[in-house]
XYZ file of C-alpha atoms in Angstrom:
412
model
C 0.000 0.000 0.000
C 1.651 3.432 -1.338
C 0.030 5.938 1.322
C -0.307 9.602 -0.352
C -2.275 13.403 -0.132
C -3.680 14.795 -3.184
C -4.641 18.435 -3.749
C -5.154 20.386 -7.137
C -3.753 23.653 -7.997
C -5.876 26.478 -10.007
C -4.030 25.875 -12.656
C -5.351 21.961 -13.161
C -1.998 20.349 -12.031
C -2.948 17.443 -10.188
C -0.070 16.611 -7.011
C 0.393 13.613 -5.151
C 2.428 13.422 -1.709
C 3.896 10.409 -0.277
C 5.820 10.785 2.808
C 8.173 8.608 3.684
C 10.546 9.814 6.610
C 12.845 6.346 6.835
C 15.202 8.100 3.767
C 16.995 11.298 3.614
C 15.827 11.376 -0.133
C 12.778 13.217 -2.572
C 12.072 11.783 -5.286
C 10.159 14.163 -7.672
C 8.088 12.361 -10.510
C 5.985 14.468 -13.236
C 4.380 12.933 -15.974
C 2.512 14.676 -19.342
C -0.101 12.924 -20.421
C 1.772 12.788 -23.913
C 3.275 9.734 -25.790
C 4.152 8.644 -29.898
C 0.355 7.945 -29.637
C -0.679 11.540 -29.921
C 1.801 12.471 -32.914
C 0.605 12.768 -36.322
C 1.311 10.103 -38.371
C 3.422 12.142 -41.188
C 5.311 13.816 -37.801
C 6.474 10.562 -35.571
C 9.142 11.000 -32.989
C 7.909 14.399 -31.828
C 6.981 13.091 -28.305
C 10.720 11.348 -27.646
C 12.489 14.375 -29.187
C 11.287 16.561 -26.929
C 12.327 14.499 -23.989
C 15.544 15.141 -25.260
C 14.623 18.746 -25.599
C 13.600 19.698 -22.033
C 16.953 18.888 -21.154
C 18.341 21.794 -23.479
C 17.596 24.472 -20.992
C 14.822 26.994 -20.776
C 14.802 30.626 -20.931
C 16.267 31.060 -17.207
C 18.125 27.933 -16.666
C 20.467 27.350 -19.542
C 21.747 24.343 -18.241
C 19.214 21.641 -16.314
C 21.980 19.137 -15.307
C 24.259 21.411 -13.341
C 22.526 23.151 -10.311
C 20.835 19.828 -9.737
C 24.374 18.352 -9.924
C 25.603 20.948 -7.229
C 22.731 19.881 -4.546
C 23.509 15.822 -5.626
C 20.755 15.369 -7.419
C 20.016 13.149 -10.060
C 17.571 12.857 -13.178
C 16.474 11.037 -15.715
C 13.443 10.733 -18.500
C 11.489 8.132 -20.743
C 9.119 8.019 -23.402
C 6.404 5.477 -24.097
C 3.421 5.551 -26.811
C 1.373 6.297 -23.798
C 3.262 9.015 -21.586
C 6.362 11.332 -21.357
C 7.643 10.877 -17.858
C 10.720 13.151 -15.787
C 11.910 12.079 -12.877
C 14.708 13.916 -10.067
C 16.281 12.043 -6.774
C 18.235 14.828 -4.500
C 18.480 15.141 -0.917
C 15.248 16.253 0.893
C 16.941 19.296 2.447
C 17.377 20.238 -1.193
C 13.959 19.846 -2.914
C 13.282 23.216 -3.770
C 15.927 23.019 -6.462
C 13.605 20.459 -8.364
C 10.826 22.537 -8.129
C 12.946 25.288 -9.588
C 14.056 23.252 -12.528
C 10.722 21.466 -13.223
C 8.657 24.296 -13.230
C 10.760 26.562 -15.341
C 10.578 24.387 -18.182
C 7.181 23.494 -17.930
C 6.747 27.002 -18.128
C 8.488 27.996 -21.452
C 11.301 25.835 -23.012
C 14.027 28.407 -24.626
C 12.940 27.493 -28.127
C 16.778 27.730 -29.193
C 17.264 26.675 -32.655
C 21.310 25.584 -31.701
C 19.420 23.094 -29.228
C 17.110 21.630 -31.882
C 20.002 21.259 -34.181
C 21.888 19.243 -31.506
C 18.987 17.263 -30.265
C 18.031 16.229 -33.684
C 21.298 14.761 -34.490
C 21.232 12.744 -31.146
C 18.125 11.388 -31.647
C 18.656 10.586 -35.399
C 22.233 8.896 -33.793
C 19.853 7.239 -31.568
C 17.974 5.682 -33.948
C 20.643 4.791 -36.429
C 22.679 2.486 -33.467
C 19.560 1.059 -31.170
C 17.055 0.685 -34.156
C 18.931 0.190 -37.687
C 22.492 -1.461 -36.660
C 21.994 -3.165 -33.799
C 21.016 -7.109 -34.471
C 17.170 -7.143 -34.229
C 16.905 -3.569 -33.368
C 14.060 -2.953 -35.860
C 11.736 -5.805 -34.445
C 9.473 -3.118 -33.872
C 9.596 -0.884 -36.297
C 8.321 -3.677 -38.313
C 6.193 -5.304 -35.787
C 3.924 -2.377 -35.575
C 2.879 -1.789 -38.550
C 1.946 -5.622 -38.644
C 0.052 -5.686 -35.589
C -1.879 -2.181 -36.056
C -3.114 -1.153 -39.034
C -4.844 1.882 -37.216
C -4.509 2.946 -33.936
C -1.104 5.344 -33.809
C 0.412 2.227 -31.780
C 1.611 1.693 -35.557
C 4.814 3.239 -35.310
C 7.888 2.889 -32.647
C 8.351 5.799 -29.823
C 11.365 6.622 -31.791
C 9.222 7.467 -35.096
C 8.566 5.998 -38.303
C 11.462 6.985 -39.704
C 14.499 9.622 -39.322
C 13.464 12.027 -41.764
C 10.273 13.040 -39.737
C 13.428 14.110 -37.074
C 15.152 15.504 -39.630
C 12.034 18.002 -40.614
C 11.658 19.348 -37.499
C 11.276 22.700 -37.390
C 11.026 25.179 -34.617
C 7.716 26.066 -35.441
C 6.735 22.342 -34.593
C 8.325 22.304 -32.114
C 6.536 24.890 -30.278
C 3.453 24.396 -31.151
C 3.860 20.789 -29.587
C 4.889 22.093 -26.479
C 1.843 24.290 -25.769
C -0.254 21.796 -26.936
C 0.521 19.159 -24.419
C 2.922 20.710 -21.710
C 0.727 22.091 -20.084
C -0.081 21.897 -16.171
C -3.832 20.916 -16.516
C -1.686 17.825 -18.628
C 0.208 16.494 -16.632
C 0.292 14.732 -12.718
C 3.078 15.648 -10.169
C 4.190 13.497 -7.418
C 6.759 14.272 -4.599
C 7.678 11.351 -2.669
C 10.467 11.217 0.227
C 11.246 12.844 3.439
C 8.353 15.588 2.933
C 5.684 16.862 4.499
C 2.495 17.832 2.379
C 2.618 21.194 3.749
C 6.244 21.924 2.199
C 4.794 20.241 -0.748
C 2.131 22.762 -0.878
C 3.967 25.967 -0.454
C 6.473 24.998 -3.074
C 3.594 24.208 -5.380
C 1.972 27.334 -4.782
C 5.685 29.136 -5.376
C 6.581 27.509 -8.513
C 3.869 25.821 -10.419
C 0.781 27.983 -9.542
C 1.947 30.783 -11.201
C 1.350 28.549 -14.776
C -1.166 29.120 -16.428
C -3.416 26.521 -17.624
C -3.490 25.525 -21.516
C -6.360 23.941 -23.237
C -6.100 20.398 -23.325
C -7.196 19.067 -26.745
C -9.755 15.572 -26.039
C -7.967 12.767 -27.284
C -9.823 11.137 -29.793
C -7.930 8.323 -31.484
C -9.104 5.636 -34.296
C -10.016 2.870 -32.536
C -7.839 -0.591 -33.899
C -10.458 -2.693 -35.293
C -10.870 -6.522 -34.401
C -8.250 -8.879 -35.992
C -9.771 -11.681 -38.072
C -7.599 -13.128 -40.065
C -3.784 -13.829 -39.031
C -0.848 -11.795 -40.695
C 2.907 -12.722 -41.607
C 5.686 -10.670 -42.598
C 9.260 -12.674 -43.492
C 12.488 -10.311 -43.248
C 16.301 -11.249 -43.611
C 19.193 -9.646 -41.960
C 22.558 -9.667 -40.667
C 22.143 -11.416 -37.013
C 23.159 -14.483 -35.095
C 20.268 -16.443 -35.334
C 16.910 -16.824 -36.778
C 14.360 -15.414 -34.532
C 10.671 -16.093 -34.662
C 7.976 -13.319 -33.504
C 3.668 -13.484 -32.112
C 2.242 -10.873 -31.260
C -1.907 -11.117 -30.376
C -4.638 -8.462 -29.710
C -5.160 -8.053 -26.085
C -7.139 -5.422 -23.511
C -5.460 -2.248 -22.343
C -3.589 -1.848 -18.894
C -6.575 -1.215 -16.733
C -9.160 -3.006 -18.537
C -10.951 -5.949 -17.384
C -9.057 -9.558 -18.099
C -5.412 -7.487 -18.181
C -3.636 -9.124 -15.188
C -5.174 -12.537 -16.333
C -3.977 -11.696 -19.541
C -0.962 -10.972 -17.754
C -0.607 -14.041 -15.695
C -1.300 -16.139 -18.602
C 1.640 -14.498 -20.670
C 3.678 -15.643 -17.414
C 2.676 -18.867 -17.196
C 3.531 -19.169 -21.149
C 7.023 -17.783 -20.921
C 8.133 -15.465 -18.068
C 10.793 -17.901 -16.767
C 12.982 -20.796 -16.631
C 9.987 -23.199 -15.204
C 7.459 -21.557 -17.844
C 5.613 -23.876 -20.524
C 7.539 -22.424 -23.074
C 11.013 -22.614 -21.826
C 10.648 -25.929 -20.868
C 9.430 -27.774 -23.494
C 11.284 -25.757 -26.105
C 14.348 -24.932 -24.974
C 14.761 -27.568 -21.549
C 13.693 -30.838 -23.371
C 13.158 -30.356 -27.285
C 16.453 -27.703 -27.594
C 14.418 -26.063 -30.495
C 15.128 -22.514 -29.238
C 18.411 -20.312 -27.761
C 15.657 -18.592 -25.807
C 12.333 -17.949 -25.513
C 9.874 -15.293 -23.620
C 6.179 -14.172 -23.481
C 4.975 -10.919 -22.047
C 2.401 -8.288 -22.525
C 2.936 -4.461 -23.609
C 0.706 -3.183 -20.970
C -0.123 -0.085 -23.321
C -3.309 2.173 -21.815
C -5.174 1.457 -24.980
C -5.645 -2.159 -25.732
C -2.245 -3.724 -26.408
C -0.556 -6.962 -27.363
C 0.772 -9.941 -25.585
C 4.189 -10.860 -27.293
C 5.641 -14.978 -27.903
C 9.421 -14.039 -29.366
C 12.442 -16.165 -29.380
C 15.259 -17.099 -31.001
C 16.363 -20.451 -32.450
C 18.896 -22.635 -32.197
C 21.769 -23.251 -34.898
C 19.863 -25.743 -37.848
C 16.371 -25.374 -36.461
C 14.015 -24.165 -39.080
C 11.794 -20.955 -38.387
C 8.933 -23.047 -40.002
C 10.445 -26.136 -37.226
C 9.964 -23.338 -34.285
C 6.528 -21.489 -35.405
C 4.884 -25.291 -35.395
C 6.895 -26.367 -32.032
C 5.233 -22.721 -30.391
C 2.174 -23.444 -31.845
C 2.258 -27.300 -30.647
C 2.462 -25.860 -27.277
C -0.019 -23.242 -27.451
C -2.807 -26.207 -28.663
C -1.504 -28.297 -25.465
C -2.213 -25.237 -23.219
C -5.996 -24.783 -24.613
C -6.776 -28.739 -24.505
C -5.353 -28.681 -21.126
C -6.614 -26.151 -18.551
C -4.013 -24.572 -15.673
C -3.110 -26.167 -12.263
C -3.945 -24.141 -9.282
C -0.508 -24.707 -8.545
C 0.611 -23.559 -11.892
C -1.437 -20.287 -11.269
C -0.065 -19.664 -7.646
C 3.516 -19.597 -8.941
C 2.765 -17.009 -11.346
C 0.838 -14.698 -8.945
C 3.918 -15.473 -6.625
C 6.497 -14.086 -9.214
C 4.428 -11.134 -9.668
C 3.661 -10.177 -6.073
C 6.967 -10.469 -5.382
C 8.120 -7.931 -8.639
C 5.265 -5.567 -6.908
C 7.028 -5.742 -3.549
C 10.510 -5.610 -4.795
C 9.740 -2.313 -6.853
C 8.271 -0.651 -4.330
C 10.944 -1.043 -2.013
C 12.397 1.735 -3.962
C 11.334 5.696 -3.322
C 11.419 6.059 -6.993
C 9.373 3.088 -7.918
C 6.492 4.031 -5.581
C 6.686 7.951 -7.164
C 6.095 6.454 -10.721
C 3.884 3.807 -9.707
C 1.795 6.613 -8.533
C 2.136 9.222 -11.249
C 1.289 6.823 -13.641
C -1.780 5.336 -11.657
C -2.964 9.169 -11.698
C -2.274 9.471 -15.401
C -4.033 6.296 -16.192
C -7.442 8.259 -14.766
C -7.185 6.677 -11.229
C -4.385 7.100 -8.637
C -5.691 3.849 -6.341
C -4.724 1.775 -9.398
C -1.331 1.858 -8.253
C -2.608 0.429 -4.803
C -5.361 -1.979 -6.379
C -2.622 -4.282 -8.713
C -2.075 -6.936 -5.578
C -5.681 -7.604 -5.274
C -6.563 -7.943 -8.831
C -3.568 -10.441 -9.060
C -4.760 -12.570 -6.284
C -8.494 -12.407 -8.017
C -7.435 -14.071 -10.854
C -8.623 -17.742 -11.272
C -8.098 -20.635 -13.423
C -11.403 -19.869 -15.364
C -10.036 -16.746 -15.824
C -7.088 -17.787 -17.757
C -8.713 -20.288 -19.617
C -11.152 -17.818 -20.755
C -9.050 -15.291 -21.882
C -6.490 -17.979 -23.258
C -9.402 -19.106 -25.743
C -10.174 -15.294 -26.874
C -6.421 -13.693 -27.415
C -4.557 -17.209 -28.950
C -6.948 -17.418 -31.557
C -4.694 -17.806 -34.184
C -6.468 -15.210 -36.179
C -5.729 -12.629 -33.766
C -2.027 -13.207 -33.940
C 0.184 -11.316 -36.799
C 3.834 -13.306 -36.872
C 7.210 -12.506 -38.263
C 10.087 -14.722 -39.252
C 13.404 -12.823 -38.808
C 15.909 -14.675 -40.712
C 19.280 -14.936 -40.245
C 21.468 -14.419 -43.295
C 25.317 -14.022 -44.128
């Protein structure tokens, strides 16, 4: 249980305390309800190059990193299709300076063209060594497209492709920022050695002053029921052939997720998982082998991908994956199958939150999601799954119809 205050400021921003007065440490978690989702599609990458932008300075503060340096602070950022979330760890006794820093730029970046220029060309590096030459880096800029044919979860955080980075222009640029960083957009959490009154007077100092933006209603194109299954075959320079299912499945907080979730666990989380065991254990058909879910806010996928071993066939794997798969639908889950799983993932939940930081973001993005107690509801949904459950939801997403697959072969 993550205990916390809430309170609202006029301005719409939405803050979150959780005091915790065992650590000398704030953590200081703010997230914008802005992800690759939200980006047109002939303009991808927008949302992950500005991460990389707020950290060029703003008009006041020309360098972020080094007064948060000076108090031993620390910071960091991520984007998701969902979400753009920033994050600071300092010393309590120094909070104020993240308040400093976090609302300045949320109050006017510097718009400085040198910093575009330079971001650009570390994103576009970005992309070039994760995505386009590193072995199976662009999994998903090709899995995307396969699995959605709608929704904007068609193209990869980093963007479609580099030159929609490489037409950036500051005009863009701007207009994305006071479109979505905006205070009314966005959920603030302050976690650590606080009290909520502090919280509140800092609030009131730096992020008050704001003023609110008009939030635009989301209103994306809804991904439309898979009924037939897909296949894409690409070749490329890597170790070893590698064999990719993805199926249709409910969003984060919708109902059937976690059993969705537990099922993907029970399929190939570990080294005692279905999956693993048969294929890799006792038939040596694959190097490795793992199932999980995306967990996206708007209905997502649950993921089968491994790669084979030296003189297996992809065609070999894909049957030996699908020969398990049948097995599991003939044959319902153990209890005791089912209690391992929600084991594993209690103890994840517990583990994480022994960390300030963890319990900050588990909160902001609770709050973000449209409901802060989701962040204090996940144990008890766990432990409410059932065996029904499972086999229910096993029957609806495995359909082989709702999967899309890709064969990733290895060549010379």
């Amino acid at each position: 249980m993550i205990n916390y205050e809430h309170f609202v400021l006029n301005n719409g921003l939405n803050v979150y305390v959780h005091q915790d007065n065992s650590t000398p440490f704030a953590a200081v978690n703010i997230v914008y309800n802005v992800g690759s989702r939200d980006e047109e599609e002939h303009k991808t990458g927008f949302a992950h190059l500005f991460e990389h932008l707020m950290f060029g300075g703003s008009i006041n503060i020309p360098s972020y990193d080094t007064p948060l340096q000076k108090v031993g602070g620390e910071n960091n950022a991520f984007t998701s299709p969902d979400i753009t979330n920033y994050y600071i760890t300092l010393p309590a006794v120094n909070l104020e300076t993240a308040f400093w820093l976090e609302s300045d730029r949320m109050m006017s970046l510097s718009f400085d063209q040198k910093v575009l220029d330079v971001q650009q060309k570390v994103v576009i590096e970005e992309f070039k060594q994760r995505y386009l030459n590193q072995p199976y880096g662009d999994v998903w800029l090709k899995l995307r497209p396969l699995a959605y044919h709608t929704h904007p979860y068609k193209w990869a955080t980093i963007g479609k492709e580099i030159s929609h980075i490489e037409n950036a222009v500051m005009d863009d640029v701007r207009a994305f920022f006071y479109k979505h960083y905006l205070p009314n957009n966005a959920n603030l959490v302050v976690a650590g050695n606080v009290t909520v009154e502090q919280v509140k007077q800092l609030c009131k100092k730096w992020f008050e002053p704001i003023p609110a933006g008009n939030v635009v209603q989301r209103n994306l194109p809804v991904e439309g029921v898979q009924t037939n299954a897909r296949f894409l075959e690409i070749e490329a320079k890597v170790p070893l052939n590698a064999l990719y299912k993805v199926y249709h499945t409910q969003g984060r907080y919708e109902e059937g997720f976690n059993a969705t979730d537990l099922l993907s666990d029970i399929l190939g989380r570990s080294k005692s998982s279905r999956l693993f065991n048969q294929l890799v254990k006792e038939n040596q058909i694959f190097n490795s082998i793992n199932a999980y879910v995306t967990a996206s806010l708007d209905p997502g996928l649950m993921v089968i991908q491994g790669n084979l071993n030296q003189g297996i066939s992809i065609e070999e794997g894909d049957a030996a994956i699908q020969e398990v798969l049948d097995d599991f639908l003939k044959n319902p889950v153990t209890e005791e199958e089912l209690v391992k799983v929600k084991n594993q993932a209690e103890s994840t939940l517990i583990f994480s939150e022994v960390e300030l930081l963890n319990r900050a973001m588990n909160l902001a993005f609770a709050a973000n999601a449209g409901n802060v107690e989701y962040a204090n509801e996940e144990s008890t949904k766990i432990q409410a799954v059932s065996t029904e459950d499972i086999a229910k939801y096993a029957n609806q997403i495995l359909d082989k119809n709702n999967c899309s697959t890709m064969y990733y072969r290895a060549v010379n």
